[in-house]
Amino acid sequence: MPIKPVRQKNNKTMNKKSTLYVTQGSGNSFKPMQVAAQLGLQCNVTYLDVLAGESRTAEFLSINPLGQLPYMMVDEGVGLGESNAIAWYLAEGSKLMPDTALTRAQSIRWMNYEQTMLEANISPVRFFTYIVPELEKDHEAMIPVWRERGNQGLAVLNNHLEKNDFVTDYGYSVADIAVYGYTHLADEGGFKLSQYEHVSAWIARIQDQSGYVSIDQLLSGRNQSLAA
Ligand SMILES: N[C@@H](CCC(=O)N[C@@H](CS)C(=O)NCC(=O)O)C(=O)O
């Protein structure tokens, strides 16, 4: 599928007061970090260690009352939550932003799908079996449910990617980065990505994009202490 002509390169410069809060090893935090890396955006990045409770301190809750990461302070007093919204904001005006009504709607479709069928299942099973396996027992009733739903989600994505190189008709975009965030980590949750031939080929296509940076490079370490 041909990639549409590249639009004006993103010339957004981050306000000096803007800060992106992220956490290590997270497919959600990966998304805005990947967009920023691929577009060469300069961001102040603050790493918070969720496992050490750094996302639930009074200081961070005064910034984001939900205590979730990623979170972006776009300007003084203007915060933005939700990984896909932050990734979208950072991609605005760049070659990563689909440029027609249909391809932008397709992006919303797949970014919502990511949150409800992929992230919602892959993330918890990966978290409780791989990141903190000592908590697996407390969630043993839900683990097969998350795996079943996650596999349903991957199967639908696989069918879509059989006929499409990227999730929308625009070509490689912020929507692919969003869907890729947790999808590419699924094996760490006990899924078998090798069973999903077209998803695997799409993952390889994303990793081949110029400027792609792996999650290990973007968000290294699991238990690093707060670093600005
Ligand atoms: N739908 C949200 C989910 C954010 C989320 O659940 N973040 C996790 C890390 S991946 C988190 O911050 N957990 C720590 C906490 O809730 O205290 C998004 O896409 O940003």
CSV table of C-alpha atoms and ligand atoms in Angstrom, one decimal:
chain,number,residue,atom,x,y,z
A,1,MET,CA,0.0,0.0,0.0
A,2,PRO,CA,1.6,3.3,-1.0
A,3,ILE,CA,2.3,5.8,1.7
A,4,LYS,CA,0.7,9.2,0.9
A,5,PRO,CA,2.9,12.2,0.4
A,6,VAL,CA,4.5,13.5,3.5
A,7,ARG,CA,2.9,16.6,4.9
A,8,GLN,CA,4.8,19.5,6.4
A,9,LYS,CA,7.4,18.2,8.9
A,10,ASN,CA,6.3,18.7,12.5
A,11,ASN,CA,7.9,21.9,13.7
A,12,LYS,CA,6.3,21.8,17.1
A,13,THR,CA,8.7,22.9,19.7
A,14,MET,CA,7.9,21.9,23.2
A,15,ASN,CA,7.2,24.6,25.7
A,16,LYS,CA,10.1,24.7,28.2
A,17,LYS,CA,7.5,23.9,30.9
A,18,SER,CA,6.1,20.9,29.1
A,19,THR,CA,7.0,17.6,30.7
A,20,LEU,CA,6.2,14.0,29.7
A,21,TYR,CA,5.8,11.6,32.7
A,22,VAL,CA,6.5,8.0,31.8
A,23,THR,CA,7.3,4.7,33.4
A,24,GLN,CA,9.7,2.0,32.6
A,25,GLY,CA,8.7,-1.1,30.5
A,26,SER,CA,5.2,0.3,29.7
A,27,GLY,CA,3.6,-0.1,26.3
A,28,ASN,CA,1.5,3.0,27.1
A,29,SER,CA,4.5,5.1,27.9
A,30,PHE,CA,6.3,3.8,24.9
A,31,LYS,CA,3.7,5.4,22.5
A,32,PRO,CA,4.4,9.1,23.0
A,33,MET,CA,8.1,8.4,23.5
A,34,GLN,CA,8.2,6.7,20.2
A,35,VAL,CA,6.4,9.6,18.4
A,36,ALA,CA,8.7,12.1,20.0
A,37,ALA,CA,11.8,10.1,19.1
A,38,GLN,CA,10.8,9.6,15.5
A,39,LEU,CA,9.9,13.2,15.0
A,40,GLY,CA,13.0,14.5,16.9
A,41,LEU,CA,10.8,16.4,19.4
A,42,GLN,CA,12.6,17.7,22.4
A,43,CYS,CA,10.7,16.8,25.6
A,44,ASN,CA,11.5,17.0,29.2
A,45,VAL,CA,10.9,13.5,30.4
A,46,THR,CA,10.4,12.4,34.0
A,47,TYR,CA,10.5,8.7,34.8
A,48,LEU,CA,8.4,7.5,37.6
A,49,ASP,CA,8.7,4.0,39.0
A,50,VAL,CA,5.2,2.7,39.4
A,51,LEU,CA,6.4,-0.3,41.4
A,52,ALA,CA,8.0,2.0,43.9
A,53,GLY,CA,4.8,4.0,44.3
A,54,GLU,CA,6.1,7.0,42.6
A,55,SER,CA,2.9,7.4,40.5
A,56,ARG,CA,0.9,7.7,43.7
A,57,THR,CA,2.8,10.3,45.7
A,58,ALA,CA,0.9,13.4,46.7
A,59,GLU,CA,3.2,15.4,44.4
A,60,PHE,CA,2.3,13.4,41.3
A,61,LEU,CA,-1.4,13.1,42.2
A,62,SER,CA,-1.5,16.9,42.4
A,63,ILE,CA,-0.3,16.8,38.7
A,64,ASN,CA,-2.5,13.9,37.6
A,65,PRO,CA,-5.2,12.9,40.1
A,66,LEU,CA,-5.7,9.5,38.4
A,67,GLY,CA,-2.0,8.7,39.1
A,68,GLN,CA,-1.6,7.1,35.7
A,69,LEU,CA,1.2,7.2,33.3
A,70,PRO,CA,2.0,8.4,30.7
A,71,TYR,CA,0.9,12.0,31.4
A,72,MET,CA,1.9,15.2,29.8
A,73,MET,CA,2.0,18.7,31.3
A,74,VAL,CA,1.6,20.5,28.0
A,75,ASP,CA,1.9,23.9,29.6
A,76,GLU,CA,1.6,25.4,33.0
A,77,GLY,CA,-1.8,24.2,34.3
A,78,VAL,CA,-2.6,22.2,31.1
A,79,GLY,CA,-2.3,18.5,31.5
A,80,LEU,CA,-3.1,15.7,29.1
A,81,GLY,CA,-3.7,12.1,30.0
A,82,GLU,CA,-4.1,8.9,28.0
A,83,SER,CA,-1.3,7.5,26.0
A,84,ASN,CA,-3.1,7.6,22.6
A,85,ALA,CA,-4.2,11.2,23.2
A,86,ILE,CA,-0.6,12.3,24.0
A,87,ALA,CA,0.8,10.4,21.0
A,88,TRP,CA,-1.8,12.1,18.8
A,89,TYR,CA,-1.0,15.5,20.2
A,90,LEU,CA,2.7,15.1,19.6
A,91,ALA,CA,2.1,13.7,16.0
A,92,GLU,CA,-0.2,16.6,15.0
A,93,GLY,CA,1.1,18.3,11.8
A,94,SER,CA,3.7,15.6,11.1
A,95,LYS,CA,4.1,12.8,8.6
A,96,LEU,CA,2.8,10.5,11.3
A,97,MET,CA,-0.7,12.1,11.2
A,98,PRO,CA,-3.3,10.7,8.8
A,99,ASP,CA,-4.5,13.5,6.6
A,100,THR,CA,-8.1,12.6,5.5
A,101,ALA,CA,-11.4,12.4,7.4
A,102,LEU,CA,-11.5,8.7,6.7
A,103,THR,CA,-7.9,7.8,7.7
A,104,ARG,CA,-8.3,9.9,10.9
A,105,ALA,CA,-11.5,8.1,11.7
A,106,GLN,CA,-9.8,4.8,11.0
A,107,SER,CA,-7.1,5.9,13.5
A,108,ILE,CA,-9.6,6.5,16.2
A,109,ARG,CA,-11.2,3.2,15.4
A,110,TRP,CA,-7.9,1.3,15.9
A,111,MET,CA,-6.7,3.4,18.8
A,112,ASN,CA,-10.0,2.6,20.6
A,113,TYR,CA,-9.7,-1.0,19.6
A,114,GLU,CA,-6.2,-1.0,21.1
A,115,GLN,CA,-7.5,0.2,24.4
A,116,THR,CA,-10.4,-2.1,24.7
A,117,MET,CA,-9.2,-5.4,23.0
A,118,LEU,CA,-5.4,-5.3,23.1
A,119,GLU,CA,-4.0,-3.2,25.9
A,120,ALA,CA,-6.9,-4.0,28.2
A,121,ASN,CA,-6.0,-7.7,28.0
A,122,ILE,CA,-2.3,-7.9,27.1
A,123,SER,CA,-1.2,-5.4,29.7
A,124,PRO,CA,-2.7,-6.9,32.8
A,125,VAL,CA,-1.7,-10.5,32.0
A,126,ARG,CA,1.9,-9.3,31.2
A,127,PHE,CA,2.0,-7.2,34.3
A,128,PHE,CA,0.8,-10.0,36.7
A,129,THR,CA,2.7,-12.9,35.1
A,130,TYR,CA,5.9,-11.2,33.9
A,131,ILE,CA,6.5,-7.9,35.6
A,132,VAL,CA,5.3,-8.8,39.1
A,133,PRO,CA,4.8,-12.6,38.9
A,134,GLU,CA,4.5,-12.8,42.7
A,135,LEU,CA,1.0,-11.3,42.2
A,136,GLU,CA,0.0,-13.9,39.6
A,137,LYS,CA,-1.8,-16.0,42.2
A,138,ASP,CA,-4.1,-13.1,43.2
A,139,HIS,CA,-5.3,-12.9,39.6
A,140,GLU,CA,-5.4,-16.5,38.6
A,141,ALA,CA,-9.1,-16.4,37.8
A,142,MET,CA,-8.7,-13.5,35.4
A,143,ILE,CA,-5.5,-14.6,33.6
A,144,PRO,CA,-7.2,-17.1,31.2
A,145,VAL,CA,-10.0,-14.5,30.6
A,146,TRP,CA,-7.4,-11.8,29.6
A,147,ARG,CA,-5.6,-14.4,27.5
A,148,GLU,CA,-8.7,-15.4,25.6
A,149,ARG,CA,-9.9,-11.9,25.0
A,150,GLY,CA,-6.4,-10.8,24.0
A,151,ASN,CA,-6.1,-13.6,21.5
A,152,GLN,CA,-9.5,-12.6,20.1
A,153,GLY,CA,-8.1,-9.1,19.7
A,154,LEU,CA,-4.9,-10.3,18.1
A,155,ALA,CA,-6.9,-12.5,15.6
A,156,VAL,CA,-9.0,-9.6,14.4
A,157,LEU,CA,-5.9,-7.4,14.0
A,158,ASN,CA,-4.2,-10.3,12.2
A,159,ASN,CA,-7.1,-10.6,9.7
A,160,HIS,CA,-7.0,-6.8,9.1
A,161,LEU,CA,-3.2,-6.9,8.5
A,162,GLU,CA,-3.5,-9.7,6.0
A,163,LYS,CA,-4.9,-7.2,3.5
A,164,ASN,CA,-3.3,-4.0,4.8
A,165,ASP,CA,0.3,-3.1,5.5
A,166,PHE,CA,-0.6,-0.7,8.2
A,167,VAL,CA,-3.7,-0.2,10.4
A,168,THR,CA,-5.2,2.7,8.4
A,169,ASP,CA,-5.2,3.4,4.6
A,170,TYR,CA,-2.8,6.4,5.2
A,171,GLY,CA,0.2,4.2,5.6
A,172,TYR,CA,2.5,4.1,8.7
A,173,SER,CA,1.1,6.5,11.3
A,174,VAL,CA,0.6,7.4,14.9
A,175,ALA,CA,-2.2,4.8,14.9
A,176,ASP,CA,0.3,2.0,14.2
A,177,ILE,CA,2.5,3.2,17.0
A,178,ALA,CA,-0.5,3.1,19.4
A,179,VAL,CA,-1.6,-0.3,18.4
A,180,TYR,CA,2.0,-1.6,18.4
A,181,GLY,CA,2.6,-0.4,22.0
A,182,TYR,CA,1.3,-3.5,23.8
A,183,THR,CA,0.9,-5.8,20.8
A,184,HIS,CA,4.6,-6.1,20.3
A,185,LEU,CA,5.0,-7.1,24.0
A,186,ALA,CA,2.4,-9.8,23.9
A,187,ASP,CA,4.8,-12.7,24.1
A,188,GLU,CA,5.9,-11.4,27.6
A,189,GLY,CA,2.3,-12.0,28.6
A,190,GLY,CA,2.3,-15.6,27.4
A,191,PHE,CA,0.7,-14.9,24.0
A,192,LYS,CA,2.3,-16.5,20.9
A,193,LEU,CA,2.8,-13.7,18.3
A,194,SER,CA,4.3,-16.3,16.0
A,195,GLN,CA,0.8,-17.7,15.5
A,196,TYR,CA,-0.2,-14.3,14.1
A,197,GLU,CA,1.7,-14.2,10.8
A,198,HIS,CA,0.4,-10.8,9.6
A,199,VAL,CA,0.8,-9.1,13.0
A,200,SER,CA,4.4,-10.4,13.1
A,201,ALA,CA,5.1,-9.1,9.6
A,202,TRP,CA,3.6,-5.7,10.6
A,203,ILE,CA,5.7,-5.6,13.8
A,204,ALA,CA,8.8,-6.1,11.6
A,205,ARG,CA,7.6,-3.3,9.2
A,206,ILE,CA,7.3,-0.9,12.2
A,207,GLN,CA,10.7,-1.8,13.5
A,208,ASP,CA,12.1,-1.1,10.0
A,209,GLN,CA,10.8,2.5,10.0
A,210,SER,CA,13.5,5.1,10.0
A,211,GLY,CA,14.0,6.5,13.5
A,212,TYR,CA,12.4,3.6,15.3
A,213,VAL,CA,13.7,3.2,18.8
A,214,SER,CA,13.0,0.1,20.9
A,215,ILE,CA,11.2,0.1,24.2
A,216,ASP,CA,14.3,-1.0,25.9
A,217,GLN,CA,16.2,2.1,24.7
A,218,LEU,CA,13.3,4.5,25.3
A,219,LEU,CA,12.3,3.2,28.7
A,220,SER,CA,15.0,1.2,30.2
A,221,GLY,CA,15.0,-0.6,33.5
A,222,ARG,CA,12.1,-1.7,35.7
A,223,ASN,CA,13.0,-0.3,39.0
A,224,GLN,CA,14.9,2.8,38.3
A,225,SER,CA,14.4,5.6,40.8
A,226,LEU,CA,12.9,8.9,39.8
A,227,ALA,CA,15.0,10.6,37.2
A,228,ALA,CA,14.4,13.8,35.4
B,1,LIG,N1,-5.6,4.1,29.3
B,1,LIG,C1,-4.4,4.7,29.9
B,1,LIG,C2,-3.8,3.6,30.8
B,1,LIG,C3,-2.7,4.1,31.7
B,1,LIG,C4,-2.2,3.1,32.7
B,1,LIG,O1,-2.9,2.2,33.1
B,1,LIG,N2,-0.9,3.3,33.0
B,1,LIG,C5,-0.3,2.4,34.0
B,1,LIG,C6,1.1,2.0,33.5
B,1,LIG,S1,1.0,1.2,31.9
B,1,LIG,C7,-0.1,3.1,35.3
B,1,LIG,O2,0.2,4.3,35.3
B,1,LIG,N3,-0.2,2.4,36.4
B,1,LIG,C8,0.1,2.9,37.7
B,1,LIG,C9,-1.0,3.4,38.5
B,1,LIG,O3,-2.2,3.3,38.1
B,1,LIG,O4,-0.7,3.8,39.6
B,1,LIG,C10,-3.4,5.1,28.9
B,1,LIG,O5,-3.5,4.5,27.7
B,1,LIG,O6,-2.6,6.0,29.1
